[in-house]
Coordinates of C-alpha atoms in Angstrom, one line a residue:
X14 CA 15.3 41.4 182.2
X15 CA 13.0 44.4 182.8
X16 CA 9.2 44.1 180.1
X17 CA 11.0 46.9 178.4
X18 CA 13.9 45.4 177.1
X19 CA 12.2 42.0 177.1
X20 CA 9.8 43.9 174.4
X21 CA 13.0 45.0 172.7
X22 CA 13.8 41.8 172.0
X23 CA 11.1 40.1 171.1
X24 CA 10.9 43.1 168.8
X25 CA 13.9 42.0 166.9
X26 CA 12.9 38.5 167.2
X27 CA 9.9 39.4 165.4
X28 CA 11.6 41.3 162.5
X29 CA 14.2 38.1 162.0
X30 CA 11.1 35.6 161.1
X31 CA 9.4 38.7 159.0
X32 CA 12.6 39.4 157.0
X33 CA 12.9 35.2 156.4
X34 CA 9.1 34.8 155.5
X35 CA 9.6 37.7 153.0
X36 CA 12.1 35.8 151.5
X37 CA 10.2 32.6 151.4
X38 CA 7.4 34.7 149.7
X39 CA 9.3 35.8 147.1
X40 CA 11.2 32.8 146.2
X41 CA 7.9 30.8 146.3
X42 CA 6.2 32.9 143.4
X43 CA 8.5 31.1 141.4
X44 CA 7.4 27.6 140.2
X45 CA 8.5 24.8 142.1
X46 CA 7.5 22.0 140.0
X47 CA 10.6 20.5 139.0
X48 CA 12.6 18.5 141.1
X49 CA 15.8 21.1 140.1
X50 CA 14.3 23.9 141.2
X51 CA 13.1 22.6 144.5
X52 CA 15.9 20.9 145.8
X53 CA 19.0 22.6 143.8
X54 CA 17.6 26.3 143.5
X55 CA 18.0 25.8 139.5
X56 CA 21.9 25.5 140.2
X57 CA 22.1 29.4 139.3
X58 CA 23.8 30.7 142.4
X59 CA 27.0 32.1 142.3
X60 CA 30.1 30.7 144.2
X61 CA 30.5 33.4 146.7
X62 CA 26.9 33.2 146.9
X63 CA 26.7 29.7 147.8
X64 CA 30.1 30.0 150.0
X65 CA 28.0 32.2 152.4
X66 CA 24.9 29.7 152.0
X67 CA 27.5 27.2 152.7
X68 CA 28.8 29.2 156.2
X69 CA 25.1 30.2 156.8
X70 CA 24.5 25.9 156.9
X71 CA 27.5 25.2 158.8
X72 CA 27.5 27.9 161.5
X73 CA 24.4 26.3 163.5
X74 CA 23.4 27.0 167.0
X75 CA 26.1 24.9 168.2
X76 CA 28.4 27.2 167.1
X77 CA 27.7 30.2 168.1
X78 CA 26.1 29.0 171.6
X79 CA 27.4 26.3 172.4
X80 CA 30.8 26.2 171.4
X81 CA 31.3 29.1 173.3
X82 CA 29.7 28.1 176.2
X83 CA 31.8 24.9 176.2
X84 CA 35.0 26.8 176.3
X85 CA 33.5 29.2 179.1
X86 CA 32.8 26.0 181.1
X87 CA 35.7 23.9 180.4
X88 CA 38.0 26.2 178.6
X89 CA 40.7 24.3 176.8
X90 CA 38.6 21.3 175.9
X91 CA 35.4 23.3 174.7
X92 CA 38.3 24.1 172.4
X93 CA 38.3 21.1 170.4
X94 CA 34.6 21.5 168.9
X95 CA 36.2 24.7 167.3
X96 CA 38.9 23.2 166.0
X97 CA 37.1 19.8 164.9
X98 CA 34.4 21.7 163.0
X99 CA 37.2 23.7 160.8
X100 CA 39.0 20.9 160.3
X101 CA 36.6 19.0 158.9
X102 CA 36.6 21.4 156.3
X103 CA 40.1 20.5 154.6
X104 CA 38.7 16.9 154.2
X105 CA 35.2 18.0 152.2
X106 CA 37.4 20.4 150.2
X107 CA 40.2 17.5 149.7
X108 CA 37.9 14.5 149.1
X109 CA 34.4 15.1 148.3
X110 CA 33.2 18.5 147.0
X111 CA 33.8 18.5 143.4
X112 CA 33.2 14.8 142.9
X113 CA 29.9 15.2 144.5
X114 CA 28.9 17.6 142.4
X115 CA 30.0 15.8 139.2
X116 CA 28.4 12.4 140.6
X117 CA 25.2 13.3 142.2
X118 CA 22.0 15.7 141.2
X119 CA 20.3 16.1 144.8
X120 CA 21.1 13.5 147.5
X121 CA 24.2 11.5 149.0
X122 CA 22.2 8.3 147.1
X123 CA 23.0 9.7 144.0
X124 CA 26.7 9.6 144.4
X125 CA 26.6 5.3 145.5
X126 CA 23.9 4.2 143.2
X127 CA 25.8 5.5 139.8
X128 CA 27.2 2.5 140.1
X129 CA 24.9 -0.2 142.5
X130 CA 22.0 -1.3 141.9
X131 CA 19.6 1.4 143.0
X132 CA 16.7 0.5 145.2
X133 CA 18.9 -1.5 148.1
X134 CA 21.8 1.5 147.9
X135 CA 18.7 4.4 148.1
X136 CA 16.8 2.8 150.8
X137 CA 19.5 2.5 152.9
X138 CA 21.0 6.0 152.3
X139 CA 18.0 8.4 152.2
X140 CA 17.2 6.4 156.1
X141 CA 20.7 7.6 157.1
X142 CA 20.5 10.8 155.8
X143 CA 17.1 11.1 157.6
X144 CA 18.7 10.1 160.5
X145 CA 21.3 12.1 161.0
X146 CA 19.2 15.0 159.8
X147 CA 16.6 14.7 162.6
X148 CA 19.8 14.3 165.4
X149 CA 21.3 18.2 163.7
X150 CA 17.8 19.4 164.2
X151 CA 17.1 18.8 167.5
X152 CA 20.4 21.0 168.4
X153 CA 19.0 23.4 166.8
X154 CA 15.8 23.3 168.7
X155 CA 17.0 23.0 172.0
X156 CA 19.4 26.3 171.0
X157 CA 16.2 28.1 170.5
X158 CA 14.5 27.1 173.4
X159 CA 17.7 28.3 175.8
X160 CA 17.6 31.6 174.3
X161 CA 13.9 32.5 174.8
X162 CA 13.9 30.9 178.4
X163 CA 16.8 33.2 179.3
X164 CA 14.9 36.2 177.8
X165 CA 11.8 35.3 179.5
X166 CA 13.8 34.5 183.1
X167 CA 12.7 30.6 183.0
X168 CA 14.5 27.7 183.2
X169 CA 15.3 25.5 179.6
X170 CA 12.1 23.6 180.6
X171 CA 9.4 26.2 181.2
X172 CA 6.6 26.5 179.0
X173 CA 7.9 29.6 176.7
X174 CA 11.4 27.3 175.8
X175 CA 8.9 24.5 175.1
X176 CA 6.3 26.2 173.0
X177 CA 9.5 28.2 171.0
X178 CA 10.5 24.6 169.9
X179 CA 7.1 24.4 168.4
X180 CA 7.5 26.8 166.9
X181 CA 10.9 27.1 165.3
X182 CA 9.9 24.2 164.0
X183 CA 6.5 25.1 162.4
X184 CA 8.7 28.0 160.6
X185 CA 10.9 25.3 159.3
X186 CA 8.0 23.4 157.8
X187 CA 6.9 26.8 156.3
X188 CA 10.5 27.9 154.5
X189 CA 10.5 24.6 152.6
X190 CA 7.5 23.5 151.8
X191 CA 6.8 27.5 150.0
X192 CA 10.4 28.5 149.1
X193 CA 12.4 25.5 148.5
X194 CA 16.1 26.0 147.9
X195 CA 16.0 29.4 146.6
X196 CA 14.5 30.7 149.4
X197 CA 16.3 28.3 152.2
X198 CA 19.6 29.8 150.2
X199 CA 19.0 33.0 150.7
X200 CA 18.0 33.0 154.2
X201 CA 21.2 31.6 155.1
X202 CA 23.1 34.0 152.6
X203 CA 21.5 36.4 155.2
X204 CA 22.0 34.9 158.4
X205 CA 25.6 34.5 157.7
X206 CA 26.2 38.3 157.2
X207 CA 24.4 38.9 160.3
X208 CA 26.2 36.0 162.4
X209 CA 29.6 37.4 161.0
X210 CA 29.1 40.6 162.1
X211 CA 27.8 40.0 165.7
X212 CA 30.4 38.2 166.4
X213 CA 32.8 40.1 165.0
X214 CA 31.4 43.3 167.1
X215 CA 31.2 41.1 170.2
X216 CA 34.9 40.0 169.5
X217 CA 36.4 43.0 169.0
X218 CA 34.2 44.2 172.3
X219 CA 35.9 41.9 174.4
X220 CA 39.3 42.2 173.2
X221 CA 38.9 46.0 173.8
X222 CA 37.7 45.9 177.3
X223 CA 41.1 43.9 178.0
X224 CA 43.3 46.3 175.9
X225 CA 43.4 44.0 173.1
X226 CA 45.8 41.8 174.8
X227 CA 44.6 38.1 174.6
X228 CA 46.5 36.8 177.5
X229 CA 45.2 38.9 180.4
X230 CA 41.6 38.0 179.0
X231 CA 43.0 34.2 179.7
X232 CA 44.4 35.1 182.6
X233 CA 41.3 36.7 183.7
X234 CA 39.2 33.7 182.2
X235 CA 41.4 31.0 184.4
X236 CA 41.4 33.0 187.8
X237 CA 37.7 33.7 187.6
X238 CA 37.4 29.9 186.7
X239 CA 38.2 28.2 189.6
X240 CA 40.7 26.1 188.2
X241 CA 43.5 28.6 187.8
X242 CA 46.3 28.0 185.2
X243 CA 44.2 23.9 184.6
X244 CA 41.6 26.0 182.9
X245 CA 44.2 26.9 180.6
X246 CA 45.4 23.4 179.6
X247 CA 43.9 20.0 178.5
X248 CA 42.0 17.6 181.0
X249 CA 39.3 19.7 182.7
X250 CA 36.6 18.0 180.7
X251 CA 38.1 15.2 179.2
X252 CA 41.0 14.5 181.3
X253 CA 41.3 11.5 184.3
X254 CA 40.2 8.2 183.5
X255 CA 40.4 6.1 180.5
X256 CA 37.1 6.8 179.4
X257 CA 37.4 10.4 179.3
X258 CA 40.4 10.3 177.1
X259 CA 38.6 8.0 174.7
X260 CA 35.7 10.4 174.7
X261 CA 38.2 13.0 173.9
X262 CA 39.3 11.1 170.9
X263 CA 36.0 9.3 169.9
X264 CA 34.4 13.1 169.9
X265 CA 37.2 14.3 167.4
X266 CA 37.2 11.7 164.7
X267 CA 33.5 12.2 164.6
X268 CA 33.9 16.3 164.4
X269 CA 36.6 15.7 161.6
X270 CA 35.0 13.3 159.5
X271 CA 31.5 14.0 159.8
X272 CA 30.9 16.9 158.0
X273 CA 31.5 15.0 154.5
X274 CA 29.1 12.9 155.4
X275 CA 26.2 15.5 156.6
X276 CA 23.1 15.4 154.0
X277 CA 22.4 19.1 154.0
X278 CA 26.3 20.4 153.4
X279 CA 26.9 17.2 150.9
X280 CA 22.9 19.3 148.9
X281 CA 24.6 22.3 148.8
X282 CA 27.2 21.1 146.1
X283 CA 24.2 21.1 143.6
X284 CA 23.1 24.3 144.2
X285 CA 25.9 25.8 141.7
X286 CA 26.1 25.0 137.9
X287 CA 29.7 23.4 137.7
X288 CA 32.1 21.3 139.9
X289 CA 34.7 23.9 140.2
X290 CA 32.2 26.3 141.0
X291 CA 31.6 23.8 144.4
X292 CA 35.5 23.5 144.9
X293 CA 35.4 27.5 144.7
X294 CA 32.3 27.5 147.0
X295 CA 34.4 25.5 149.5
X296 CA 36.9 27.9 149.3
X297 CA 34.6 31.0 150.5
X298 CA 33.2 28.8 152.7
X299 CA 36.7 28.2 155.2
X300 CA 37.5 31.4 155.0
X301 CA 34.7 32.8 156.3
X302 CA 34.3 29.6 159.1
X303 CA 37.7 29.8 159.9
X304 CA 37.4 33.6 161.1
X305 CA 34.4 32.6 162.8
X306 CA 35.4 29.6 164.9
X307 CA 38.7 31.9 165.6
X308 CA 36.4 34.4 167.1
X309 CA 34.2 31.9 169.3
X310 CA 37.5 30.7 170.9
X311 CA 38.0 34.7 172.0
X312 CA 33.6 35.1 172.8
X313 CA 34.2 31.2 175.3
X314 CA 37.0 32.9 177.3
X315 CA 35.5 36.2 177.0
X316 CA 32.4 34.6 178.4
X317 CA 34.3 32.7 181.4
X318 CA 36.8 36.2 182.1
X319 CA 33.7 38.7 182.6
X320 CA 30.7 36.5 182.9
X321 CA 32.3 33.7 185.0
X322 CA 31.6 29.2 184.3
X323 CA 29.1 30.2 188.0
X324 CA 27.1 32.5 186.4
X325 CA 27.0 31.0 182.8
X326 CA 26.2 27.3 184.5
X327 CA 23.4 29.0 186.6
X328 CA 21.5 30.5 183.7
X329 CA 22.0 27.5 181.7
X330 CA 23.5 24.2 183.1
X331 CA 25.0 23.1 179.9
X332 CA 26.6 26.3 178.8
X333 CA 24.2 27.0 175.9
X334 CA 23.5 30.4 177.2
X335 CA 27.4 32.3 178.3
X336 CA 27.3 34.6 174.4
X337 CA 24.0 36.3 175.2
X338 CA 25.0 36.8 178.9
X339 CA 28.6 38.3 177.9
X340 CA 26.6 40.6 175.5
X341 CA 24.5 41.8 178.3
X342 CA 28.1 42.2 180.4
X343 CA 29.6 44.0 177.2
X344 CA 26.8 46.6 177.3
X345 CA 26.5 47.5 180.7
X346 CA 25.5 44.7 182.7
X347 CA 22.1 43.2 183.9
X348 CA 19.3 46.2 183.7
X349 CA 21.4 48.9 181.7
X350 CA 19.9 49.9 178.7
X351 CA 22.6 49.2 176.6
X352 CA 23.2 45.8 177.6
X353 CA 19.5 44.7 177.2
X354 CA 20.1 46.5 173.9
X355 CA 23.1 44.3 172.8
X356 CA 21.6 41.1 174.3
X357 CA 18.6 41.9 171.8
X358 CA 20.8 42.0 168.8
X359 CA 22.7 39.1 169.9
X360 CA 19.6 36.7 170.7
X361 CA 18.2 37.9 167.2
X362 CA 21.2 36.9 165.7
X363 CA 21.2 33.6 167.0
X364 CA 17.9 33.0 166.9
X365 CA 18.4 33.6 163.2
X366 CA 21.3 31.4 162.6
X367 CA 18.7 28.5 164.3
X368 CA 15.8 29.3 161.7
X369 CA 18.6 29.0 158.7
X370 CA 20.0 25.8 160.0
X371 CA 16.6 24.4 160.3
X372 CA 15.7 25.3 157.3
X373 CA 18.6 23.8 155.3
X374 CA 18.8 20.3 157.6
X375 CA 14.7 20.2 156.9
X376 CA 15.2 20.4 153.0
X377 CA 17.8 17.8 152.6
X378 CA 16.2 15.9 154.8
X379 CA 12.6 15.8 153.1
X380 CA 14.9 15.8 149.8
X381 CA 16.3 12.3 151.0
X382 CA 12.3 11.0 151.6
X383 CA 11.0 12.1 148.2
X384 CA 14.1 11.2 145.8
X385 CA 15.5 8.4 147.6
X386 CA 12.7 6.6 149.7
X387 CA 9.5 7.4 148.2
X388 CA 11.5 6.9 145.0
X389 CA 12.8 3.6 145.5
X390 CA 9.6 2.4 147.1
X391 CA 6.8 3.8 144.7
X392 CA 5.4 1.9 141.7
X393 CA 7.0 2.3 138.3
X394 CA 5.3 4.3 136.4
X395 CA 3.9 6.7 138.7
X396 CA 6.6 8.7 139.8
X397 CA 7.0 12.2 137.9
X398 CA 8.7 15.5 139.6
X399 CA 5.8 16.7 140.7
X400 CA 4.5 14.3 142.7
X401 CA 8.4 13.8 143.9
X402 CA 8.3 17.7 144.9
X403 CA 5.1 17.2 146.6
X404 CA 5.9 14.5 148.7
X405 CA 8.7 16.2 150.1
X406 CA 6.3 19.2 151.2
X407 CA 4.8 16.7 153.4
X408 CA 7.9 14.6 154.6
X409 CA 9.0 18.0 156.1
X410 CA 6.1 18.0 157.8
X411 CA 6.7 14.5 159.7
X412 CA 10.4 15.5 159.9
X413 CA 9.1 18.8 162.0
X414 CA 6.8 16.6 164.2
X415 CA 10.0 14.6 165.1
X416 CA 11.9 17.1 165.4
X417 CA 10.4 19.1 167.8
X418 CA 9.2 16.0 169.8
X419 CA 12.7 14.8 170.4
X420 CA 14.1 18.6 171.0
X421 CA 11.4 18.7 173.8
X422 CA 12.8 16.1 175.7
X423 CA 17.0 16.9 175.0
X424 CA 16.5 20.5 176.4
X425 CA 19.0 20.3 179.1
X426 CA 22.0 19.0 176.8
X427 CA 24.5 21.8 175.0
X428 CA 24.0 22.1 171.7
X429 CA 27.2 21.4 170.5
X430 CA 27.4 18.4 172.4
X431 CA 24.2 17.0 170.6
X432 CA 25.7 18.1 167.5
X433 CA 28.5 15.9 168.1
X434 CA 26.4 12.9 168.3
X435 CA 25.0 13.8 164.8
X436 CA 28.4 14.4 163.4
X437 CA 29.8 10.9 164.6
X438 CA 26.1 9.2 162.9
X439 CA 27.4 11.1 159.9
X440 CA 30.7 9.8 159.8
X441 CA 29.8 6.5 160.8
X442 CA 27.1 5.9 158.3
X443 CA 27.6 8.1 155.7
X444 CA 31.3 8.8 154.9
X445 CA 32.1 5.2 154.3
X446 CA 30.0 4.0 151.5
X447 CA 30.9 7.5 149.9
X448 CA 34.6 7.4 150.0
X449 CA 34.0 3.6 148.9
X450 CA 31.6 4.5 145.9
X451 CA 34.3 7.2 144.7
X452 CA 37.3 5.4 145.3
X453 CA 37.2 1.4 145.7
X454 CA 36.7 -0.3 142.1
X455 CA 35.9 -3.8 143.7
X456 CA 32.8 -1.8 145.8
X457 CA 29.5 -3.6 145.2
X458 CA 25.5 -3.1 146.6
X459 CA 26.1 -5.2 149.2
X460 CA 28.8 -3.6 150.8
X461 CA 27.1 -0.2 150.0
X462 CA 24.2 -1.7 152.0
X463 CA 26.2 -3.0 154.4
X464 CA 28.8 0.0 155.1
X465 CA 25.3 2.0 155.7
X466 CA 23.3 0.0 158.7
X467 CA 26.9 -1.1 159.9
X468 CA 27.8 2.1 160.9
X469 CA 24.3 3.4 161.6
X470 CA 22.7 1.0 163.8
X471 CA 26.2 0.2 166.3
X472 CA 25.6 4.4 166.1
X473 CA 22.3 5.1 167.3
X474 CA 22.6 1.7 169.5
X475 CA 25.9 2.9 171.3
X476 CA 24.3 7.3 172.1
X477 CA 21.1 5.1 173.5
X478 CA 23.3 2.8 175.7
X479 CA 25.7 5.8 176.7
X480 CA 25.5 8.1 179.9
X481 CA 23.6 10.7 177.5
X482 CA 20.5 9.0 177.5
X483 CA 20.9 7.2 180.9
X484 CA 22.4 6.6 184.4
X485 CA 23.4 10.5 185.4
X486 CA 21.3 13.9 186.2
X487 CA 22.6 14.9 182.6
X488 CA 21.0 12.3 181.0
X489 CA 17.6 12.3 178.7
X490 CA 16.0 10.0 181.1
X491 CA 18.2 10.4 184.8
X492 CA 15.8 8.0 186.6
X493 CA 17.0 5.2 184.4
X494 CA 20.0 3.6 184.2
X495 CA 20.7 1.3 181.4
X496 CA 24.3 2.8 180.0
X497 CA 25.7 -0.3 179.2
X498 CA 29.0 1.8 177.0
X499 CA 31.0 4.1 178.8
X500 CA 31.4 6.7 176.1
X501 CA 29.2 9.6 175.6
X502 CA 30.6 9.9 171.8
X503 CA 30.1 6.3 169.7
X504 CA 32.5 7.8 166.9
X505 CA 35.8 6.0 168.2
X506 CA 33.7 3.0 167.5
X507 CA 31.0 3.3 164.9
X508 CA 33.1 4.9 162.5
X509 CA 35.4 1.9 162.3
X510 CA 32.5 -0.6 162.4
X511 CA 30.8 1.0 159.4
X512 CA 34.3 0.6 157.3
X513 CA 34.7 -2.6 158.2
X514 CA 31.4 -3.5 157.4
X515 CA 31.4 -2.2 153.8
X516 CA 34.6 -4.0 153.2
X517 CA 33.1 -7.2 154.9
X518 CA 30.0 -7.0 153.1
X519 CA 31.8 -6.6 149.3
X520 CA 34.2 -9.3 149.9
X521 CA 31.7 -11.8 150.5
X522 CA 29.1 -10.9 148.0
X523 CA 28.6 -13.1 145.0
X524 CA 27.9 -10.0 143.0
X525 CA 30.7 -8.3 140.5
X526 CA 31.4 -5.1 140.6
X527 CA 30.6 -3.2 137.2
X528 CA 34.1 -2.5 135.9
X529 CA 32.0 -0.3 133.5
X530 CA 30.0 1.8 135.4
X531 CA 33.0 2.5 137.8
X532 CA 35.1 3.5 134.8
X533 CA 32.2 6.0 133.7
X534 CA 31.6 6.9 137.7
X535 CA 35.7 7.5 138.3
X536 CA 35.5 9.8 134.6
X537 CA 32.9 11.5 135.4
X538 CA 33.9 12.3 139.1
X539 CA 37.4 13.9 137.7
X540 CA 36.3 15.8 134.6
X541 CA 33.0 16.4 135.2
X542 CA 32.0 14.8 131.9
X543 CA 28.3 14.0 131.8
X544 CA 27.6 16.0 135.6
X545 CA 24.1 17.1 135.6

């Protein structure tokens, strides 16, 4: 891109983080002292309000990035992220959204240790939570770093992608530690309007420049692809061998069951006074996904049909780049004023959906440090909201620092790909001791504790033994090679593991369950009776 329209975007850059520091301002005059405020926002918003904070959470980088670059690279399969991630949906609004809210007050722990014994059941859960946190955010990060090293002409490792990393998250730091909830809420109130409507331009762009007839943009997409009418159907990425079949599965069980278990969707619940204003939340919330991931399905094959998997793999390996470039194409190509002008507005866009995402991922993340760890560990007697609020500013400190250290080295992975990885940690750690805690009356600490690190550890152990990290010139580390399991997704065997674990770890423990406390849990879950 000519300095000109380089300039131009940068421009719009710089008004996204003015417009979401104005916001922070104005939501941190207000006092954040109480534990409430900061992590819930008061629980005054609105259901439509919080079913487009809900989308703004949801619709990350990987989303609109990667998703579509998946399906420009591998068509059919880079389908299955779209469909996986709305999905998921039907089984938060099914299973967990309204008992969440009447269960908890800020944090997953909430929900299990209404009925454990607390310190065991919060350690264990705010470490997940942590966890998985850190693995969203480094998607994010590496989303960021793509976009500003195709603005800039450099490769995903040259020193502008590196230092935006910093950066992004030093602005994540910023929007929680000064605004809290209120001000994270509204950013992504914002972002969402602004994602919805780029893409929805973009969409209806591409459909027109084909006559608004789908199939000879797939026609187009699969003759331009190399792999003619195969580009079309399933296999391309996750067809051939064993392995890649059970990646295919492994990757969507973890996209479908994951979300329930992600900390910073599972905070969001709190951020409205009532349960069925969550369910109601929920509601917004699909609708306004589902049009989206419908519209990144048309922006992957619009990408591969007039942009080409070539010229999209050239500017970025992993895909992570194919929206801005079809922007670019949509306008007028490479050095015409009005694609430089619609690549602006579409890099903006994004790079404002990343600084939401981060935001939201960083709060529940620093909320799981303060209420559950810090919490549980701390001395009696010397806990009080305010210190709780102002150990959280910090833990989003160290959650930035590892953040950004861990995107640094990931930057040549697709986002949506590394947010796979933190979908299946989810699912595999997270899901199990909730559904048990809501559900199983025999459920006891042990088996809370248990269902925890047994799908958490055989997680993280099974990504660091994988091709991901090892073994190919894809990998985190390709001069090693110590892959050891053949699946780049661990869902298809984590997810199980941390099941069984829970179930293995309550029938063996000495301990009773509280027939009491799980009568007041189960009441309170379906009425609401006694919800905070």
């Amino acid at each position: 891109m000519s300095g000109s329209h380089q300039t131009l975007t940068l421009l719009l850059f710089s008004a996204v983080v003015a417009v979401t520091l104005a916001i922070t301002s104005w939501a941190g005059r207000r006092r954040h002292g109480t534990a409430e405020e900061f992590y819930a926002g008061g629980r005054l918003f609105s259901p439509m309000e919080n079913g487009f904070a809900i989308a703004g959470d949801y619709m990350s980088a990987a989303s609109f990035l990667g998703i579509s670059g998946l399906i420009a690279l591998f068509g059919y399969d880079g389908m299955l992220y779209s469909v996986g991630f709305l999905v998921a949906w039907l089984v938060v609004l099914l299973l967990v959204a309204e008992l969440v809210r009447n269960c908890g007050r800020f944090t997953l722990a909430d929900v299990v240790a209404a009925r454990m014994r607390e310190r065991p059941v919060r350690i264990a859960a705010g470490f997940s939570s942590v966890t998985v946190s850190v693995l969203y955010l480094v998607a994010q990060m590496v989303g960021a770093g793509s976009l500003v090293a195709l603005l800039l002409g450099g490769g995903t490792s040259s020193v502008a992608s590196s230092w935006t990393v910093v950066g992004v998250g030093a602005l994540m730091v910023v929007y929680v530690s000064c605004g809290g909830m209120r001000a994270t809420t509204w950013i992504q109130i914002v972002k969402a309007v602004l994602l919805m409507g780029g893409a929805l331009a973009l969409t209806a762009l591409v459909l027109v420049r084909f006559g608004g007839d789908p199939g000879a943009m797939l026609s187009s997409a699969a003759e331009r692809s190399g792999h003619g009418r195969d580009f079309l159907a399933p296999g391309l990425r996750y067809g051939g061998d064993w392995t890649h079949r059970l990646d295919f599965m492994s990757l969507g069980l973890a996209l479908v069951l994951g979300t329930a278990g992600l900390p910073h969707i599972l905070s969001r619940f709190y951020t409205v006074p009532t349960a069925r204003a969550a369910r109601r939340s929920v509601v917004w919330s699909v609708g306004l996904i589902g049009g989206f991931y419908l519209m990144t399905i048309v922006l992957g094959f619009g990408a591969a049909a007039l942009v080409g998997p070539d010229a999209v793999r050239m500017s970025n390996a992993a895909g992570n780049t194919a929206v801005p470039l079809l922007a670019m194409e949509l306008g007028g190509g490479a050095g015409s004023s009005g694609g430089a002008a619609l690549f602006a507005l579409v890099a903006a866009v994004a790079f404002a959906t990343i600084l939401a995402v981060v935001a939201g991922i960083t709060l529940a993340s620093s909320a799981s440090v303060a209420h559950d760890l810090y919490a549980s560990l701390s001395k009696r007697g010397r806990r009080g909201a305010y210190r709780e609020v102002g150990v959280a500013r910090v833990a989003s400190v160290g959650i930035g620092a590892v953040a950004i250290g861990l995107g640094l080295l990931a930057q040549e992975l697709n986002v949506a790909f590394l947010v796979g990885l933190a979908f299946a940690v989810a699912a595999s750690a997270n899901l199990p001791v909730l559904l048990y805690a809501l559900f199983w009356r025999r459920f006891t600490t042990r088996g809370a504790v248990w269902s925890v690190y047994g799908g958490l550890v055989p997680a993280i152990a099974l990504v660091v033994l994988s091709p991901v990290v090892s073994g190919g010139p894809g990998a985190l580390f390709p001069g090693l090679d110590f892959a050891l399991f053949p699946l780049e997704n661990p869902g298809l065997v984590s997810i199980p593991l941390g099941f069984l674990a829970g179930w293995i770890g309550t029938v063996t423990s000495r301990e009773r369950a509280d027939e009491a406390r799980y009568a007041e849990t189960e009441v309170r879950a379906l009425t609401g009776a006694g919800a905070v």
